[in-house]
mmCIF file with all atom_site columns, C-alpha atoms in Angstrom:
data_model
loop_
_atom_site.group_PDB
_atom_site.id
_atom_site.type_symbol
_atom_site.label_atom_id
_atom_site.label_alt_id
_atom_site.label_comp_id
_atom_site.label_asym_id
_atom_site.label_entity_id
_atom_site.label_seq_id
_atom_site.pdbx_PDB_ins_code
_atom_site.Cartn_x
_atom_site.Cartn_y
_atom_site.Cartn_z
_atom_site.occupancy
_atom_site.B_iso_or_equiv
_atom_site.pdbx_formal_charge
_atom_site.auth_seq_id
_atom_site.auth_comp_id
_atom_site.auth_asym_id
_atom_site.auth_atom_id
_atom_site.pdbx_PDB_model_num
ATOM 1   C CA . UNK T 1 1   ? 0.015   -0.075 -0.040  1.00 0.00 ? 969  UNK T CA 1
ATOM 2   C CA . UNK T 1 2   ? 1.164   3.624  -0.844  1.00 0.00 ? 970  UNK T CA 1
ATOM 3   C CA . UNK T 1 3   ? 1.751   5.782  2.002   1.00 0.00 ? 971  UNK T CA 1
ATOM 4   C CA . UNK T 1 4   ? 0.362   9.492  1.706   1.00 0.00 ? 972  UNK T CA 1
ATOM 5   C CA . UNK T 1 5   ? 2.763   12.221 2.035   1.00 0.00 ? 973  UNK T CA 1
ATOM 6   C CA . UNK T 1 6   ? 2.126   14.560 4.944   1.00 0.00 ? 974  UNK T CA 1
ATOM 7   C CA . UNK T 1 7   ? 1.889   18.534 3.455   1.00 0.00 ? 975  UNK T CA 1
ATOM 8   C CA . UNK T 1 8   ? 3.216   21.318 5.403   1.00 0.00 ? 976  UNK T CA 1
ATOM 9   C CA . UNK T 1 9   ? 0.467   24.200 5.401   1.00 0.00 ? 977  UNK T CA 1
ATOM 10  C CA . UNK T 1 10  ? 1.306   27.714 6.092   1.00 0.00 ? 978  UNK T CA 1
ATOM 11  C CA . UNK T 1 11  ? -1.548  30.249 7.233   1.00 0.00 ? 979  UNK T CA 1
ATOM 12  C CA . UNK T 1 12  ? -0.362  34.013 6.777   1.00 0.00 ? 980  UNK T CA 1
ATOM 13  C CA . UNK T 1 13  ? -1.783  35.642 9.828   1.00 0.00 ? 981  UNK T CA 1
ATOM 14  C CA . UNK T 1 14  ? -2.209  38.933 11.617  1.00 0.00 ? 982  UNK T CA 1
ATOM 15  C CA . UNK T 1 15  ? -3.578  38.256 15.214  1.00 0.00 ? 983  UNK T CA 1
ATOM 16  C CA . UNK T 1 16  ? -6.058  35.237 15.169  1.00 0.00 ? 984  UNK T CA 1
ATOM 17  C CA . UNK T 1 17  ? -7.183  35.921 11.600  1.00 0.00 ? 985  UNK T CA 1
ATOM 18  C CA . UNK T 1 18  ? -5.778  35.498 8.057   1.00 0.00 ? 986  UNK T CA 1
ATOM 19  C CA . UNK T 1 19  ? -3.748  38.801 7.338   1.00 0.00 ? 987  UNK T CA 1
ATOM 20  C CA . UNK T 1 20  ? -6.002  40.880 4.725   1.00 0.00 ? 988  UNK T CA 1
ATOM 21  C CA . UNK T 1 21  ? -2.941  41.131 2.785   1.00 0.00 ? 989  UNK T CA 1
ATOM 22  C CA . UNK T 1 22  ? 0.080   38.851 2.997   1.00 0.00 ? 990  UNK T CA 1
ATOM 23  C CA . UNK T 1 23  ? 2.625   42.017 2.999   1.00 0.00 ? 991  UNK T CA 1
ATOM 24  C CA . UNK T 1 24  ? 0.819   42.752 6.444   1.00 0.00 ? 992  UNK T CA 1
ATOM 25  C CA . UNK T 1 25  ? 1.188   39.251 8.063   1.00 0.00 ? 993  UNK T CA 1
ATOM 26  C CA . UNK T 1 26  ? 2.742   39.387 11.494  1.00 0.00 ? 994  UNK T CA 1
ATOM 27  C CA . UNK T 1 27  ? 3.049   35.941 11.773  1.00 0.00 ? 995  UNK T CA 1
ATOM 28  C CA . UNK T 1 28  ? 2.986   32.180 9.682   1.00 0.00 ? 996  UNK T CA 1
ATOM 29  C CA . UNK T 1 29  ? 1.287   29.268 11.632  1.00 0.00 ? 997  UNK T CA 1
ATOM 30  C CA . UNK T 1 30  ? 2.488   26.092 10.399  1.00 0.00 ? 998  UNK T CA 1
ATOM 31  C CA . UNK T 1 31  ? 0.391   22.865 10.391  1.00 0.00 ? 999  UNK T CA 1
ATOM 32  C CA . UNK T 1 32  ? 0.728   19.199 9.032   1.00 0.00 ? 1000 UNK T CA 1
ATOM 33  C CA . UNK T 1 33  ? -2.009  17.548 7.010   1.00 0.00 ? 1001 UNK T CA 1
ATOM 34  C CA . UNK T 1 34  ? -2.106  13.931 6.913   1.00 0.00 ? 1002 UNK T CA 1
ATOM 35  C CA . UNK T 1 35  ? -4.898  11.680 5.814   1.00 0.00 ? 1003 UNK T CA 1
ATOM 36  C CA . UNK T 1 36  ? -7.195  14.759 6.341   1.00 0.00 ? 1004 UNK T CA 1
ATOM 37  C CA . UNK T 1 37  ? -5.832  15.176 9.867   1.00 0.00 ? 1005 UNK T CA 1
ATOM 38  C CA . UNK T 1 38  ? -4.337  18.896 10.670  1.00 0.00 ? 1006 UNK T CA 1
ATOM 39  C CA . UNK T 1 39  ? -1.451  19.094 13.374  1.00 0.00 ? 1007 UNK T CA 1
ATOM 40  C CA . UNK T 1 40  ? 0.247   22.394 14.573  1.00 0.00 ? 1008 UNK T CA 1
ATOM 41  C CA . UNK T 1 41  ? 3.657   22.423 13.568  1.00 0.00 ? 1009 UNK T CA 1
ATOM 42  C CA . UNK T 1 42  ? 4.743   25.761 14.806  1.00 0.00 ? 1010 UNK T CA 1
ATOM 43  C CA . UNK T 1 43  ? 4.567   29.518 14.545  1.00 0.00 ? 1011 UNK T CA 1
ATOM 44  C CA . UNK T 1 44  ? 6.925   32.041 13.035  1.00 0.00 ? 1012 UNK T CA 1
ATOM 45  C CA . UNK T 1 45  ? 7.095   35.777 14.188  1.00 0.00 ? 1013 UNK T CA 1
ATOM 46  C CA . UNK T 1 46  ? 7.602   38.110 11.415  1.00 0.00 ? 1014 UNK T CA 1
ATOM 47  C CA . UNK T 1 47  ? 9.251   40.946 12.733  1.00 0.00 ? 1015 UNK T CA 1
ATOM 48  C CA . UNK T 1 48  ? 9.713   42.490 9.060   1.00 0.00 ? 1016 UNK T CA 1
ATOM 49  C CA . UNK T 1 49  ? 7.245   43.277 6.412   1.00 0.00 ? 1017 UNK T CA 1
ATOM 50  C CA . UNK T 1 50  ? 9.925   42.402 3.896   1.00 0.00 ? 1018 UNK T CA 1
ATOM 51  C CA . UNK T 1 51  ? 8.194   40.342 1.127   1.00 0.00 ? 1019 UNK T CA 1
ATOM 52  C CA . UNK T 1 52  ? 11.083  38.689 -0.453  1.00 0.00 ? 1020 UNK T CA 1
ATOM 53  C CA . UNK T 1 53  ? 11.998  37.661 3.260   1.00 0.00 ? 1021 UNK T CA 1
ATOM 54  C CA . UNK T 1 54  ? 8.822   36.091 3.900   1.00 0.00 ? 1022 UNK T CA 1
ATOM 55  C CA . UNK T 1 55  ? 9.094   34.253 0.401   1.00 0.00 ? 1023 UNK T CA 1
ATOM 56  C CA . UNK T 1 56  ? 12.309  33.081 1.519   1.00 0.00 ? 1024 UNK T CA 1
ATOM 57  C CA . UNK T 1 57  ? 11.135  31.713 4.827   1.00 0.00 ? 1025 UNK T CA 1
ATOM 58  C CA . UNK T 1 58  ? 7.989   30.033 3.446   1.00 0.00 ? 1026 UNK T CA 1
ATOM 59  C CA . UNK T 1 59  ? 10.379  27.956 1.218   1.00 0.00 ? 1027 UNK T CA 1
ATOM 60  C CA . UNK T 1 60  ? 12.806  27.250 3.793   1.00 0.00 ? 1028 UNK T CA 1
ATOM 61  C CA . UNK T 1 61  ? 10.164  25.934 5.916   1.00 0.00 ? 1029 UNK T CA 1
ATOM 62  C CA . UNK T 1 62  ? 9.356   23.493 3.372   1.00 0.00 ? 1030 UNK T CA 1
ATOM 63  C CA . UNK T 1 63  ? 5.643   24.599 2.739   1.00 0.00 ? 1031 UNK T CA 1
ATOM 64  C CA . UNK T 1 64  ? 3.718   22.864 0.139   1.00 0.00 ? 1032 UNK T CA 1
ATOM 65  C CA . UNK T 1 65  ? 0.364   24.960 0.479   1.00 0.00 ? 1033 UNK T CA 1
ATOM 66  C CA . UNK T 1 66  ? -0.004  28.675 1.440   1.00 0.00 ? 1034 UNK T CA 1
ATOM 67  C CA . UNK T 1 67  ? -3.399  29.846 2.333   1.00 0.00 ? 1035 UNK T CA 1
ATOM 68  C CA . UNK T 1 68  ? -3.742  33.485 2.521   1.00 0.00 ? 1036 UNK T CA 1
ATOM 69  C CA . UNK T 1 69  ? -5.874  36.794 1.965   1.00 0.00 ? 1037 UNK T CA 1
ATOM 70  C CA . UNK T 1 70  ? -4.511  39.376 -0.846  1.00 0.00 ? 1038 UNK T CA 1
ATOM 71  C CA . UNK T 1 71  ? -1.564  38.617 -2.684  1.00 0.00 ? 1039 UNK T CA 1
ATOM 72  C CA . UNK T 1 72  ? -0.092  39.989 -6.031  1.00 0.00 ? 1040 UNK T CA 1
ATOM 73  C CA . UNK T 1 73  ? -0.210  37.850 -9.182  1.00 0.00 ? 1041 UNK T CA 1
ATOM 74  C CA . UNK T 1 74  ? 3.755   38.237 -9.376  1.00 0.00 ? 1042 UNK T CA 1
ATOM 75  C CA . UNK T 1 75  ? 4.239   36.754 -5.785  1.00 0.00 ? 1043 UNK T CA 1
ATOM 76  C CA . UNK T 1 76  ? 1.854   33.991 -6.512  1.00 0.00 ? 1044 UNK T CA 1
ATOM 77  C CA . UNK T 1 77  ? 3.670   33.001 -9.408  1.00 0.00 ? 1045 UNK T CA 1
ATOM 78  C CA . UNK T 1 78  ? 7.120   33.125 -7.650  1.00 0.00 ? 1046 UNK T CA 1
ATOM 79  C CA . UNK T 1 79  ? 5.733   30.833 -5.119  1.00 0.00 ? 1047 UNK T CA 1
ATOM 80  C CA . UNK T 1 80  ? 4.148   28.550 -7.866  1.00 0.00 ? 1048 UNK T CA 1
ATOM 81  C CA . UNK T 1 81  ? 7.297   28.362 -9.582  1.00 0.00 ? 1049 UNK T CA 1
ATOM 82  C CA . UNK T 1 82  ? 8.875   27.234 -6.145  1.00 0.00 ? 1050 UNK T CA 1
ATOM 83  C CA . UNK T 1 83  ? 6.542   24.306 -6.160  1.00 0.00 ? 1051 UNK T CA 1
ATOM 84  C CA . UNK T 1 84  ? 4.159   25.792 -3.569  1.00 0.00 ? 1052 UNK T CA 1
ATOM 85  C CA . UNK T 1 85  ? 0.133   25.781 -4.057  1.00 0.00 ? 1053 UNK T CA 1
ATOM 86  C CA . UNK T 1 86  ? -0.934  29.118 -3.062  1.00 0.00 ? 1054 UNK T CA 1
ATOM 87  C CA . UNK T 1 87  ? -4.554  29.493 -2.291  1.00 0.00 ? 1055 UNK T CA 1
ATOM 88  C CA . UNK T 1 88  ? -5.369  33.418 -1.827  1.00 0.00 ? 1056 UNK T CA 1
ATOM 89  C CA . UNK T 1 89  ? -8.103  35.531 -1.297  1.00 0.00 ? 1057 UNK T CA 1
ATOM 90  C CA . UNK T 1 90  ? -9.208  33.540 1.520   1.00 0.00 ? 1058 UNK T CA 1
ATOM 91  C CA . UNK T 1 91  ? -10.611 35.729 4.745   1.00 0.00 ? 1059 UNK T CA 1
ATOM 92  C CA . UNK T 1 92  ? -11.858 34.328 8.341   1.00 0.00 ? 1060 UNK T CA 1
ATOM 93  C CA . UNK T 1 93  ? -10.195 33.239 11.732  1.00 0.00 ? 1061 UNK T CA 1
ATOM 94  C CA . UNK T 1 94  ? -7.515  30.436 11.772  1.00 0.00 ? 1062 UNK T CA 1
ATOM 95  C CA . UNK T 1 95  ? -10.023 27.941 13.329  1.00 0.00 ? 1063 UNK T CA 1
ATOM 96  C CA . UNK T 1 96  ? -12.655 28.867 10.317  1.00 0.00 ? 1064 UNK T CA 1
ATOM 97  C CA . UNK T 1 97  ? -9.923  28.366 7.900   1.00 0.00 ? 1065 UNK T CA 1
ATOM 98  C CA . UNK T 1 98  ? -8.462  24.992 9.176   1.00 0.00 ? 1066 UNK T CA 1
ATOM 99  C CA . UNK T 1 99  ? -12.048 23.662 9.618   1.00 0.00 ? 1067 UNK T CA 1
ATOM 100 C CA . UNK T 1 100 ? -12.843 24.953 5.927   1.00 0.00 ? 1068 UNK T CA 1
ATOM 101 C CA . UNK T 1 101 ? -9.869  23.065 4.844   1.00 0.00 ? 1069 UNK T CA 1
ATOM 102 C CA . UNK T 1 102 ? -10.488 19.841 6.416   1.00 0.00 ? 1070 UNK T CA 1
ATOM 103 C CA . UNK T 1 103 ? -13.972 19.952 5.161   1.00 0.00 ? 1071 UNK T CA 1
ATOM 104 C CA . UNK T 1 104 ? -12.918 21.148 1.968   1.00 0.00 ? 1072 UNK T CA 1
ATOM 105 C CA . UNK T 1 105 ? -15.172 24.311 1.866   1.00 0.00 ? 1073 UNK T CA 1
ATOM 106 C CA . UNK T 1 106 ? -12.425 27.004 1.670   1.00 0.00 ? 1074 UNK T CA 1
ATOM 107 C CA . UNK T 1 107 ? -14.653 28.381 -1.136  1.00 0.00 ? 1075 UNK T CA 1
ATOM 108 C CA . UNK T 1 108 ? -17.143 29.760 1.471   1.00 0.00 ? 1076 UNK T CA 1
ATOM 109 C CA . UNK T 1 109 ? -14.234 31.998 3.093   1.00 0.00 ? 1077 UNK T CA 1
ATOM 110 C CA . UNK T 1 110 ? -13.375 33.852 -0.173  1.00 0.00 ? 1078 UNK T CA 1
ATOM 111 C CA . UNK T 1 111 ? -12.840 37.359 -0.168  1.00 0.00 ? 1079 UNK T CA 1
ATOM 112 C CA . UNK T 1 112 ? -15.808 39.232 -1.449  1.00 0.00 ? 1080 UNK T CA 1
ATOM 113 C CA . UNK T 1 113 ? -15.845 39.130 -5.344  1.00 0.00 ? 1081 UNK T CA 1
ATOM 114 C CA . UNK T 1 114 ? -13.014 36.460 -5.413  1.00 0.00 ? 1082 UNK T CA 1
ATOM 115 C CA . UNK T 1 115 ? -13.062 32.854 -6.354  1.00 0.00 ? 1083 UNK T CA 1
ATOM 116 C CA . UNK T 1 116 ? -11.420 30.003 -5.032  1.00 0.00 ? 1084 UNK T CA 1
ATOM 117 C CA . UNK T 1 117 ? -10.834 27.011 -6.853  1.00 0.00 ? 1085 UNK T CA 1
ATOM 118 C CA . UNK T 1 118 ? -11.189 26.090 -10.551 1.00 0.00 ? 1086 UNK T CA 1
ATOM 119 C CA . UNK T 1 119 ? -12.420 29.683 -11.291 1.00 0.00 ? 1087 UNK T CA 1
ATOM 120 C CA . UNK T 1 120 ? -9.629  31.305 -9.668  1.00 0.00 ? 1088 UNK T CA 1
ATOM 121 C CA . UNK T 1 121 ? -7.077  32.437 -12.543 1.00 0.00 ? 1089 UNK T CA 1
ATOM 122 C CA . UNK T 1 122 ? -4.161  31.857 -9.951  1.00 0.00 ? 1090 UNK T CA 1
ATOM 123 C CA . UNK T 1 123 ? -4.849  28.082 -9.606  1.00 0.00 ? 1091 UNK T CA 1
ATOM 124 C CA . UNK T 1 124 ? -3.181  27.739 -13.164 1.00 0.00 ? 1092 UNK T CA 1
ATOM 125 C CA . UNK T 1 125 ? -0.056  28.348 -14.243 1.00 0.00 ? 1093 UNK T CA 1
ATOM 126 C CA . UNK T 1 126 ? 0.295   31.647 -15.815 1.00 0.00 ? 1094 UNK T CA 1
ATOM 127 C CA . UNK T 1 127 ? 1.060   32.163 -19.341 1.00 0.00 ? 1095 UNK T CA 1
ATOM 128 C CA . UNK T 1 128 ? 3.922   34.235 -20.818 1.00 0.00 ? 1096 UNK T CA 1
ATOM 129 C CA . UNK T 1 129 ? 3.372   37.422 -22.569 1.00 0.00 ? 1097 UNK T CA 1
ATOM 130 C CA . UNK T 1 130 ? 0.856   37.219 -25.414 1.00 0.00 ? 1098 UNK T CA 1
ATOM 131 C CA . UNK T 1 131 ? -0.313  34.069 -24.088 1.00 0.00 ? 1099 UNK T CA 1
ATOM 132 C CA . UNK T 1 132 ? 2.740   32.024 -25.288 1.00 0.00 ? 1100 UNK T CA 1
ATOM 133 C CA . UNK T 1 133 ? 4.200   29.539 -22.624 1.00 0.00 ? 1101 UNK T CA 1
#
């Protein structure tokens, strides 16, 4: 039988909620997801608002999935190129997000006017200029 690989999830937070914009995240909460169970895996305080530093930190922690609020398309693209699945435009408390993740209902926490899932333009790899790969 093939063993399922655990995934490391990062929530970009401000207080007890997801940060409205990743640039304003004050800390990252890390969790392990294995067999649809979520386990705490640590917290990282972010004293700096330096976005490149945050991206480096996400990569160095072995994050597989980043769940966040607002984030630029360029930042999503950089993270995707590192092999990190980005689930943007999510709003809610940490508890709400973890519950929705476990129940596969994150789309219900989408920020107003945003889509999460197949309709989200950032779920697919972006195309280069003029639609060429």
